[in-house]
Amino acid sequence: YFKIKTILKKLKPRFCLVIGFQTYEQIKNNILKIDNESNIPNYSHRLYITAKSNDLSLFTIPHLTGYHLSMKKMDKIRNVFFDEFLN
């Protein structure tokens, strides 16, 4: 976790795309203090997670090799990503 902390400290990003919910949990439990987290459920699965840690916004999507998402769900994730985080 030291290398990730060093990279975040040096680069000071405003935004981070996290691939995989397990990766997000590792970041949340070991690297960053999450201030504001929103799980966006889709029936029995999480579709995406938005979170903040100080000035850093996190957008977490499922790891695509493990989830079998329909194109409709992928479009929803893509639209949220581009509308909320890249504007």
PDB file of C-alpha atoms in Angstrom:
ATOM      1  CA  TYR A   1       0.000   0.000   0.000  1.00  0.00           C
ATOM      2  CA  PHE A   2       3.012   2.273   0.470  1.00  0.00           C
ATOM      3  CA  LYS A   3       3.542   2.704  -3.288  1.00  0.00           C
ATOM      4  CA  ILE A   4      -0.083   3.630  -3.896  1.00  0.00           C
ATOM      5  CA  LYS A   5       0.015   6.170  -1.065  1.00  0.00           C
ATOM      6  CA  THR A   6       3.225   7.634  -2.490  1.00  0.00           C
ATOM      7  CA  ILE A   7       1.716   7.929  -5.983  1.00  0.00           C
ATOM      8  CA  LEU A   8      -1.438   9.603  -4.661  1.00  0.00           C
ATOM      9  CA  LYS A   9       0.606  12.007  -2.530  1.00  0.00           C
ATOM     10  CA  LYS A  10       2.900  12.927  -5.409  1.00  0.00           C
ATOM     11  CA  LEU A  11       0.324  13.231  -8.202  1.00  0.00           C
ATOM     12  CA  LYS A  12      -2.576  14.604  -6.127  1.00  0.00           C
ATOM     13  CA  PRO A  13      -5.276  13.471  -8.573  1.00  0.00           C
ATOM     14  CA  ARG A  14      -8.774  14.882  -8.356  1.00  0.00           C
ATOM     15  CA  PHE A  15     -10.363  11.771  -9.818  1.00  0.00           C
ATOM     16  CA  CYS A  16      -9.673   8.043  -9.752  1.00  0.00           C
ATOM     17  CA  LEU A  17     -11.375   5.254 -11.695  1.00  0.00           C
ATOM     18  CA  VAL A  18     -11.268   2.041  -9.671  1.00  0.00           C
ATOM     19  CA  ILE A  19     -11.789  -1.253 -11.489  1.00  0.00           C
ATOM     20  CA  GLY A  20     -13.299  -3.924  -9.246  1.00  0.00           C
ATOM     21  CA  PHE A  21     -15.194  -3.769  -5.979  1.00  0.00           C
ATOM     22  CA  GLN A  22     -12.553  -5.802  -4.132  1.00  0.00           C
ATOM     23  CA  THR A  23      -9.932  -3.270  -5.212  1.00  0.00           C
ATOM     24  CA  TYR A  24     -12.154  -0.482  -3.890  1.00  0.00           C
ATOM     25  CA  GLU A  25     -12.558  -2.275  -0.552  1.00  0.00           C
ATOM     26  CA  GLN A  26      -8.764  -2.580  -0.263  1.00  0.00           C
ATOM     27  CA  ILE A  27      -8.365   1.134  -0.978  1.00  0.00           C
ATOM     28  CA  LYS A  28     -11.133   1.999   1.488  1.00  0.00           C
ATOM     29  CA  ASN A  29      -9.819  -0.230   4.275  1.00  0.00           C
ATOM     30  CA  ASN A  30      -6.079   0.349   3.893  1.00  0.00           C
ATOM     31  CA  ILE A  31      -5.263   3.522   1.978  1.00  0.00           C
ATOM     32  CA  LEU A  32      -7.896   6.271   2.050  1.00  0.00           C
ATOM     33  CA  LYS A  33     -10.440   7.557   4.526  1.00  0.00           C
ATOM     34  CA  ILE A  34     -13.710   7.627   2.607  1.00  0.00           C
ATOM     35  CA  ASP A  35     -15.937  10.574   3.520  1.00  0.00           C
ATOM     36  CA  ASN A  36     -18.938  10.047   1.287  1.00  0.00           C
ATOM     37  CA  GLU A  37     -19.883   6.729  -0.326  1.00  0.00           C
ATOM     38  CA  SER A  38     -22.866   5.875  -2.498  1.00  0.00           C
ATOM     39  CA  ASN A  39     -23.551   2.305  -3.585  1.00  0.00           C
ATOM     40  CA  ILE A  40     -25.758   2.157  -6.621  1.00  0.00           C
ATOM     41  CA  PRO A  41     -27.476  -1.219  -6.465  1.00  0.00           C
ATOM     42  CA  ASN A  42     -28.957  -3.043  -9.364  1.00  0.00           C
ATOM     43  CA  TYR A  43     -31.157  -5.801  -8.015  1.00  0.00           C
ATOM     44  CA  SER A  44     -28.757  -8.085  -6.123  1.00  0.00           C
ATOM     45  CA  HIS A  45     -25.500  -6.595  -7.488  1.00  0.00           C
ATOM     46  CA  ARG A  46     -23.767  -3.271  -7.134  1.00  0.00           C
ATOM     47  CA  LEU A  47     -23.651  -1.445 -10.428  1.00  0.00           C
ATOM     48  CA  TYR A  48     -21.112   1.208  -9.405  1.00  0.00           C
ATOM     49  CA  ILE A  49     -19.860   3.100  -6.361  1.00  0.00           C
ATOM     50  CA  THR A  50     -19.120   6.792  -6.044  1.00  0.00           C
ATOM     51  CA  ALA A  51     -17.054   8.040  -3.132  1.00  0.00           C
ATOM     52  CA  LYS A  52     -14.980  10.980  -1.952  1.00  0.00           C
ATOM     53  CA  SER A  53     -11.827  11.197   0.114  1.00  0.00           C
ATOM     54  CA  ASN A  54     -10.871  14.808   0.771  1.00  0.00           C
ATOM     55  CA  ASP A  55     -10.474  16.313  -2.738  1.00  0.00           C
ATOM     56  CA  LEU A  56     -10.280  12.932  -4.487  1.00  0.00           C
ATOM     57  CA  SER A  57     -13.398  11.566  -6.206  1.00  0.00           C
ATOM     58  CA  LEU A  58     -13.562   7.816  -6.759  1.00  0.00           C
ATOM     59  CA  PHE A  59     -15.726   6.028  -9.290  1.00  0.00           C
ATOM     60  CA  THR A  60     -15.741   2.248  -8.964  1.00  0.00           C
ATOM     61  CA  ILE A  61     -17.064  -0.143 -11.564  1.00  0.00           C
ATOM     62  CA  PRO A  62     -17.244  -3.927 -11.494  1.00  0.00           C
ATOM     63  CA  HIS A  63     -14.272  -5.834 -12.844  1.00  0.00           C
ATOM     64  CA  LEU A  64     -15.505  -6.705 -16.295  1.00  0.00           C
ATOM     65  CA  THR A  65     -14.135 -10.242 -16.323  1.00  0.00           C
ATOM     66  CA  GLY A  66     -16.259 -11.217 -13.342  1.00  0.00           C
ATOM     67  CA  TYR A  67     -19.510  -9.418 -14.076  1.00  0.00           C
ATOM     68  CA  HIS A  68     -21.738 -10.208 -17.005  1.00  0.00           C
ATOM     69  CA  LEU A  69     -23.440  -6.876 -17.562  1.00  0.00           C
ATOM     70  CA  SER A  70     -25.964  -6.186 -20.269  1.00  0.00           C
ATOM     71  CA  MET A  71     -25.283  -3.403 -22.739  1.00  0.00           C
ATOM     72  CA  LYS A  72     -28.053  -1.386 -21.074  1.00  0.00           C
ATOM     73  CA  LYS A  73     -26.268  -1.551 -17.713  1.00  0.00           C
ATOM     74  CA  MET A  74     -22.905  -0.779 -19.317  1.00  0.00           C
ATOM     75  CA  ASP A  75     -24.463   2.255 -21.013  1.00  0.00           C
ATOM     76  CA  LYS A  76     -25.831   3.438 -17.665  1.00  0.00           C
ATOM     77  CA  ILE A  77     -22.388   3.159 -16.039  1.00  0.00           C
ATOM     78  CA  ARG A  78     -20.766   4.920 -19.012  1.00  0.00           C
ATOM     79  CA  ASN A  79     -23.310   7.769 -18.935  1.00  0.00           C
ATOM     80  CA  VAL A  80     -22.870   8.370 -15.206  1.00  0.00           C
ATOM     81  CA  PHE A  81     -19.101   8.284 -15.578  1.00  0.00           C
ATOM     82  CA  PHE A  82     -19.025  10.827 -18.406  1.00  0.00           C
ATOM     83  CA  ASP A  83     -21.814  13.057 -17.071  1.00  0.00           C
ATOM     84  CA  GLU A  84     -20.788  13.304 -13.431  1.00  0.00           C
ATOM     85  CA  PHE A  85     -17.048  12.817 -13.417  1.00  0.00           C
ATOM     86  CA  LEU A  86     -15.634  14.089 -16.675  1.00  0.00           C
ATOM     87  CA  ASN A  87     -17.611  17.316 -17.029  1.00  0.00           C
TER      88      ASN A  87
END
